Amino acid sequence: MNWWSRFLRRKKLEHDLSHELAFHVAERIGELQSKGLSEDEARRRVRQEFGGLEQVKEECRTARGTLWLESLVQDLRYAGRTLRKSRGFSVATILTLALGIGAATTIFSVVEAVLLRALPYPDPQNLVSVREQAPNGHRMSLADPNFEDFLRENNTFETLAEYTGNQLLSVVGGNEPARVNVVAASRTFFNCIGVEPLLGRPFASGSDQTNSPPAAVVSHAYWQQHLGRTTDLSKFRLRIEGMVLPVAGVMPAAFDFPSGVAVWVPRDMYPRQSSRTGHNFRCIGRIRRGVTVAQARANLSAIAHRIRNRFGNNVDLNDASVVPLADALVGDVRTALLTLAGAVGLLLLIACANVAGLLVARISARRKELAVRAALGSGRRRLVQQFLVESLALSLVGGAFGVFLALWMVRVLPAILPANLPRQQNIAVNAPVLLFALIATIAVAGALGLFGAWRAGEGDVQDALTAGSRSYSGSVSGQRLRGLVVAGEIAMTLAILVGAGLLGRSFLHLIGINPGFNRQNLITMEFSPPRPGGQSFGMDRGSIARQAHLMENIMARLRAIPGVTSIGLAGALPVAAGDNLADGTFLLLNGQKSPANFEEWERLSHIPSQTGHALYAVAGEAYFRTVGIPLIRGRMFGDGDDWNAPHVAVISQSLAQQRWPKTDPIGQLIHFGNMDGNLKPLRIIGVAGDVRASGLNAPPSPIIYVDYRQRGLQANSSPTVLIRSAAPTGQIVPAARSILRELAPEAPAKFSTFEDEMDGWLADRRFLLLLVGFFAAAALALAAVGLYGVVAFAVARRTQEIGICMALGAQRRDILRLIISEGARLVLFGVALGVMASLLITRALSSLLFGISATDPITFVSVSALLCLVSLVASYVPARRAMRLHPSNALRYE
Amino acid sequence: MQVPPPKSDLPQGTLDLLILKIVAVQPIHGYAIAQRLQQISGDIVQVPGGSLYPALHRLENRNFVKSDWKETESGRDAKFYHLTKKGRAHLEAQTENWRRLAGAVGLILGLAEEGAR
C-alpha cells in the first residue's frame, strides 16, 4: 500500500488501529485478572504499562507516513475557517493579488506572443532578415544588383528572397474591386519561409518558371472575402494596376508575412532595377543547417566589401546585416514591451508588499492565538506550514481571479494595441501563460507564507501569553517592519510613476508639436487613377493629360458635395507610416546644362556639391490650401503651369535653408527626373511651410513638390484626395464613393480621416502610456492603502498615549503632527529611495522619450510631490480620527 | 506486589528484528508478539505497547509484514501479522548482520577484560 492509498483509506486504518489496541488491552486485562487482580487493578496496571493510548495511536499514525498530508488537510480547513472569519483581510488580499497577478499575466501573454514564441514556420531559427549596412552603421533595404550578388556569391544560405513592402493597390477581378496590400516577392519566397499553400501551388520557380506563366498567390482573408472561398481558382484573373495574373494558390490563414498582405505577385513582373543605391527591397534568407547567423553574416559582409571595392563611392553599402527574422520583426517594440513588463513586475511586487503589510498586522493581532498554539505543542514547522497553507489558499484564489482578469484583458486589449505591434493576433491566454500565472501565484504564496511564518516565529511565547490585551507593545518590531515594507512600496510606486510621467511628458511634447498642417476635419480618399501605361515608369504627355483631366472631373464633383469646403490632391499623404513619400537624390543645375539622358544624370549625381536629398511629392495647388501648408515666399502652381510651360517646383522651407542657406532658392533650376522618369528640369518658384512628414518626433522633412498636371501621378505614388468639410465624415464618404464609382469604376478607394492616419504615429506611444499610466495609478492606490494601514494601526496602538497627551494638555494640532509625522518619515524615506532607484532605472527608457531626458527634473519633482500629497491624505484620515478622540475614551481604550 | 524484573533497553533497530523473527514462526497478533518476546527472553525483553505497535505499523508500511483479521482461539477478532517474502529476506540479512556484530562486540569486550587483568 503506498502512502497515497494509505491516505485515502485513513478512516479504515484508524478504525483498525483502535480495534487492534483495544484487543491488546482487553487481552492483557484478562491475563492479569486470571492472575487474580481485580478488574480495576488490572485496568490501572495496563494503563501504566501501555502509556497513553492516544499517544500510541499518534505514533502509529506517524509511522503511517501520511501525517503531513492529514495535517495539510487540517490546515486547509483551518485556513478556510480563519480566512472566512476575517473577511476584510481576505477580500483585500485576494483583490490585491488578483490585480497584481492579472496585470502581470496579461503583459506576459503579450510578451510571450510577440517576443518569446518561435515564428510559426519550419526551423524558424534558420530564417534571417538581410539588410545592407552603410559605413555609418545605418541599415538599408537592398538594391537589386546587390541582392543578386548576395544570392549568387554566398555559400551559407539555402535561399535568399527579396520582396517589397506592402503596397496599397487596386486589385480587380475578385467579386468586387478592392484596395488591398500587394507584395512583389522573389519566386523562392514561399520555399524560403517553408510554408505550403493551403490550396494550389506557390510561385513556379527554377525550371518550372519558364513553362508556367506568372501567377499571383493570395492570402486566406482575401480568398475568403473576394474569391468566395472557391476551390476552383482557374476562373479568376486578377488585374492589378495594369498586370493581369491568374491565381496560383491560397496561403493558410495563419500565414501573414509581411503583415497585412493580401496578394503576392512574382518579383519579375516588375523590371529589374540597375541602380546599386535604390534600396527598394527587403530580404529574407534561410541559412543552411549547421551554419550560424554570425557565419552567414560574415559571408555576406565579405560580399558587401567586394561590392564596395569594385564600385567605390558609387555604392553606399560596405557591410551587410543578418539578424534572426524573429528579432527583426519585433524591432523597436522590444524596449516598449520590456518597459511594460518592468512596470507590471513592480506592480506585482507592490501588491505583494501590501499583502505582506496586511499580514504583519494580522500576525500582531493573532499573536496570542499563535502563542497558545505553540504552548500546546505546535511545532515551529507546523506553524510555518500553517502560514504557507493560508497564504497559498489566498494566493490561489487571488491567482484564479487574476487569470480571469487576464482573460478579460486579453479580449479588450486589441482595442488599444497599436497597429504596428507585430504578431499581436497571436496574443492569447495559452498554456505557457497559464503556467506563468501558476508560477507567479506559487512564488507569491511561498514568499508571503515564509514571511508570515518568520514574523510569527519572532518574539517570545511567554511574553505574548502574559501580555495583557491592552498592550500592543509586543508588535513594535512588527510595526517597524511594516513601515519598511511600506517605504519600499512607496519607492517602487515612485519608479512606476516616474516612468509614466516621463512617457506622459514625451507624449505631450509630441502632440504639442505643430505638424505643419491642419489635421482637423480632413477626410482622405486614397485610390489609383487608371494608368493606361501600366507599370512603365515614366508617363508620357498624353497619359498625364488624360489623368489630370479625370482627376479634375472627380474633384469638381466632390467639391459640389454639400458641406465640402475645399479639395486637394497629392501623390501621397505626408503622414501614416512616415515613409509614404518617396525620397531620392536631386541635382542642382547651377547654370549647367540639364542632363540629356539618365546615364548623364547618374554621372552628375556623384558630385556632392551639386546634389541634394529630398522627399518627392506630387501635388496640386489646392492641396496646400486644403491641408493648411502656407506659402512663405514666391508663388504657387498656377493655371499657366501646364505640360508645355517650363516645369516648376515648390520646396519646403527646411530644404531652402539646408541647400540654399545664403542664396535665394527661387529661380534655381534643379533636376529630380530620377523620381518620375521625366527629363525636364524643374524651376523653383516658391517656398512652402515645413511639414513633419517622417513623424512628429523627427525634424521637418525637406520636400520638393511638383505639379501633378506636369509630372503625373505615376505607379509608385498612392494618389490621395483630401476633402476638408464642415459636414460629418459619415455624410461625405457615401457621396464621394458614389461619385468615384461613376467616374472611375475600376478604382476602389480607401477612405479615412487625416486624424486617423496620423494616429499611427502616436498609437504605440499612447498604448504604452495608457498601460504604464494604469499601472502607476494602481500602484499609487495600493501604496496609499498600505500607508493608510500603517498609520491607522499606529493610531490604534497609541490611542492610550494620545489620551494621556491630551489629558496633559496637548492640542489637537500637536496630535495631528504626531500622527502625520509617523507617516511622513516613511514617505520621505520611500521617496528618497525611489528617486535614487528611478535615476538608474529610467535610463532604459531613453529611446522611448521625446523632448526630455530620462532624468527630467520636472517629472521627478512633480511625481515626488504627487506621491507626498497622496501619502499625506492617506495618513491624514487616521490622524483626524486620533485628533477627534475624547481623552477619557482614549484612556479607557483597550 | 510483584517486582518486575529489570528491563533491558534494546539497541536501535533491534526491536524490528525481534518482531520479524517472532512473526516468521507463524501468523501472530500484536499482543501475542509481546507475550512471546517476554517469554523467550526470560522477561528481559519487555516491549511496551507504545513501542510495539508503531514498530509493527512501520514494518507493515515497508511491506515486511502483512496483516489480516482473524479469529483467535478465544473467539475474538484480532489482527494477525505474517511475514512477506521481502520481510524474510530482510530478516535473514539482518540476522546475519546482527550475529557478526554481536560476535565482534563479544571479541572486543573479551579482549578488554583480559587487558584489564
JSON list of C-alpha atoms in Angstrom, two decimals, chain A residues 1 6 12 16-17 19-24 26-28 31 35 45 49-50 56 59-60 63-65, chain B residues 1 29-31 34-35 48-50 52-54 56-58 61 63 69 72 74 76-79 81:
[
{"chain": "A", "resi": 1, "resn": "MET", "atom": "CA", "xyz": [0.00, 0.00, 0.00]},
{"chain": "A", "resi": 6, "resn": "ARG", "atom": "CA", "xyz": [-2.97, 4.79, 2.91]},
{"chain": "A", "resi": 12, "resn": "LYS", "atom": "CA", "xyz": [-10.44, 2.34, 7.83]},
{"chain": "A", "resi": 16, "resn": "ASP", "atom": "CA", "xyz": [-8.36, -0.93, 12.64]},
{"chain": "A", "resi": 17, "resn": "LEU", "atom": "CA", "xyz": [-5.90, 0.79, 14.89]},
{"chain": "A", "resi": 19, "resn": "HIS", "atom": "CA", "xyz": [-9.62, -2.14, 17.34]},
{"chain": "A", "resi": 20, "resn": "GLU", "atom": "CA", "xyz": [-6.14, -3.63, 17.50]},
{"chain": "A", "resi": 21, "resn": "LEU", "atom": "CA", "xyz": [-5.12, -1.64, 20.53]},
{"chain": "A", "resi": 22, "resn": "ALA", "atom": "CA", "xyz": [-8.41, -2.36, 22.28]},
{"chain": "A", "resi": 23, "resn": "PHE", "atom": "CA", "xyz": [-7.79, -6.07, 21.69]},
{"chain": "A", "resi": 24, "resn": "HIS", "atom": "CA", "xyz": [-4.34, -5.81, 23.22]},
{"chain": "A", "resi": 26, "resn": "ALA", "atom": "CA", "xyz": [-8.51, -6.43, 26.74]},
{"chain": "A", "resi": 27, "resn": "GLU", "atom": "CA", "xyz": [-6.24, -9.47, 26.46]},
{"chain": "A", "resi": 28, "resn": "ARG", "atom": "CA", "xyz": [-3.81, -8.01, 28.93]},
{"chain": "A", "resi": 31, "resn": "GLU", "atom": "CA", "xyz": [-4.49, -12.15, 31.70]},
{"chain": "A", "resi": 35, "resn": "LYS", "atom": "CA", "xyz": [-3.58, -13.93, 37.85]},
{"chain": "A", "resi": 45, "resn": "ARG", "atom": "CA", "xyz": [-1.71, -1.70, 35.55]},
{"chain": "A", "resi": 49, "resn": "GLU", "atom": "CA", "xyz": [2.41, -0.44, 31.09]},
{"chain": "A", "resi": 50, "resn": "PHE", "atom": "CA", "xyz": [0.93, 0.77, 27.90]},
{"chain": "A", "resi": 56, "resn": "VAL", "atom": "CA", "xyz": [0.46, 5.32, 20.97]},
{"chain": "A", "resi": 59, "resn": "GLU", "atom": "CA", "xyz": [2.91, 7.33, 16.99]},
{"chain": "A", "resi": 60, "resn": "CYS", "atom": "CA", "xyz": [1.27, 4.71, 14.84]},
{"chain": "A", "resi": 63, "resn": "ALA", "atom": "CA", "xyz": [4.52, 5.51, 11.25]},
{"chain": "A", "resi": 64, "resn": "ARG", "atom": "CA", "xyz": [1.87, 5.52, 8.55]},
{"chain": "A", "resi": 65, "resn": "GLY", "atom": "CA", "xyz": [3.78, 8.35, 6.80]},
{"chain": "B", "resi": 1, "resn": "MET", "atom": "CA", "xyz": [3.22, -6.70, 44.87]},
{"chain": "B", "resi": 29, "resn": "HIS", "atom": "CA", "xyz": [-1.24, -10.88, 16.67]},
{"chain": "B", "resi": 30, "resn": "GLY", "atom": "CA", "xyz": [0.37, -7.94, 18.43]},
{"chain": "B", "resi": 31, "resn": "TYR", "atom": "CA", "xyz": [-0.44, -8.98, 21.98]},
{"chain": "B", "resi": 34, "resn": "ALA", "atom": "CA", "xyz": [4.69, -9.03, 23.18]},
{"chain": "B", "resi": 35, "resn": "GLN", "atom": "CA", "xyz": [3.98, -12.15, 25.25]},
{"chain": "B", "resi": 48, "resn": "PRO", "atom": "CA", "xyz": [5.54, -1.69, 25.91]},
{"chain": "B", "resi": 49, "resn": "GLY", "atom": "CA", "xyz": [2.60, -1.29, 23.56]},
{"chain": "B", "resi": 50, "resn": "GLY", "atom": "CA", "xyz": [3.75, 2.22, 22.88]},
{"chain": "B", "resi": 52, "resn": "LEU", "atom": "CA", "xyz": [5.40, -2.37, 19.69]},
{"chain": "B", "resi": 53, "resn": "TYR", "atom": "CA", "xyz": [2.56, -1.05, 17.63]},
{"chain": "B", "resi": 54, "resn": "PRO", "atom": "CA", "xyz": [4.36, 1.84, 15.90]},
{"chain": "B", "resi": 56, "resn": "LEU", "atom": "CA", "xyz": [4.63, -3.15, 13.66]},
{"chain": "B", "resi": 57, "resn": "HIS", "atom": "CA", "xyz": [2.96, -0.47, 11.58]},
{"chain": "B", "resi": 58, "resn": "ARG", "atom": "CA", "xyz": [6.30, 0.73, 10.30]},
{"chain": "B", "resi": 61, "resn": "ASN", "atom": "CA", "xyz": [4.33, 0.12, 5.62]},
{"chain": "B", "resi": 63, "resn": "ASN", "atom": "CA", "xyz": [5.92, -4.32, 3.26]},
{"chain": "B", "resi": 69, "resn": "TRP", "atom": "CA", "xyz": [-8.16, -10.02, 10.72]},
{"chain": "B", "resi": 72, "resn": "THR", "atom": "CA", "xyz": [-8.34, -16.09, 17.94]},
{"chain": "B", "resi": 74, "resn": "SER", "atom": "CA", "xyz": [-10.81, -17.31, 22.43]},
{"chain": "B", "resi": 76, "resn": "ARG", "atom": "CA", "xyz": [-12.23, -12.61, 19.38]},
{"chain": "B", "resi": 77, "resn": "ASP", "atom": "CA", "xyz": [-11.18, -10.77, 16.24]},
{"chain": "B", "resi": 78, "resn": "ALA", "atom": "CA", "xyz": [-7.51, -9.87, 16.19]},
{"chain": "B", "resi": 79, "resn": "LYS", "atom": "CA", "xyz": [-5.10, -8.51, 13.65]},
{"chain": "B", "resi": 81, "resn": "TYR", "atom": "CA", "xyz": [0.65, -10.44, 11.12]}
]
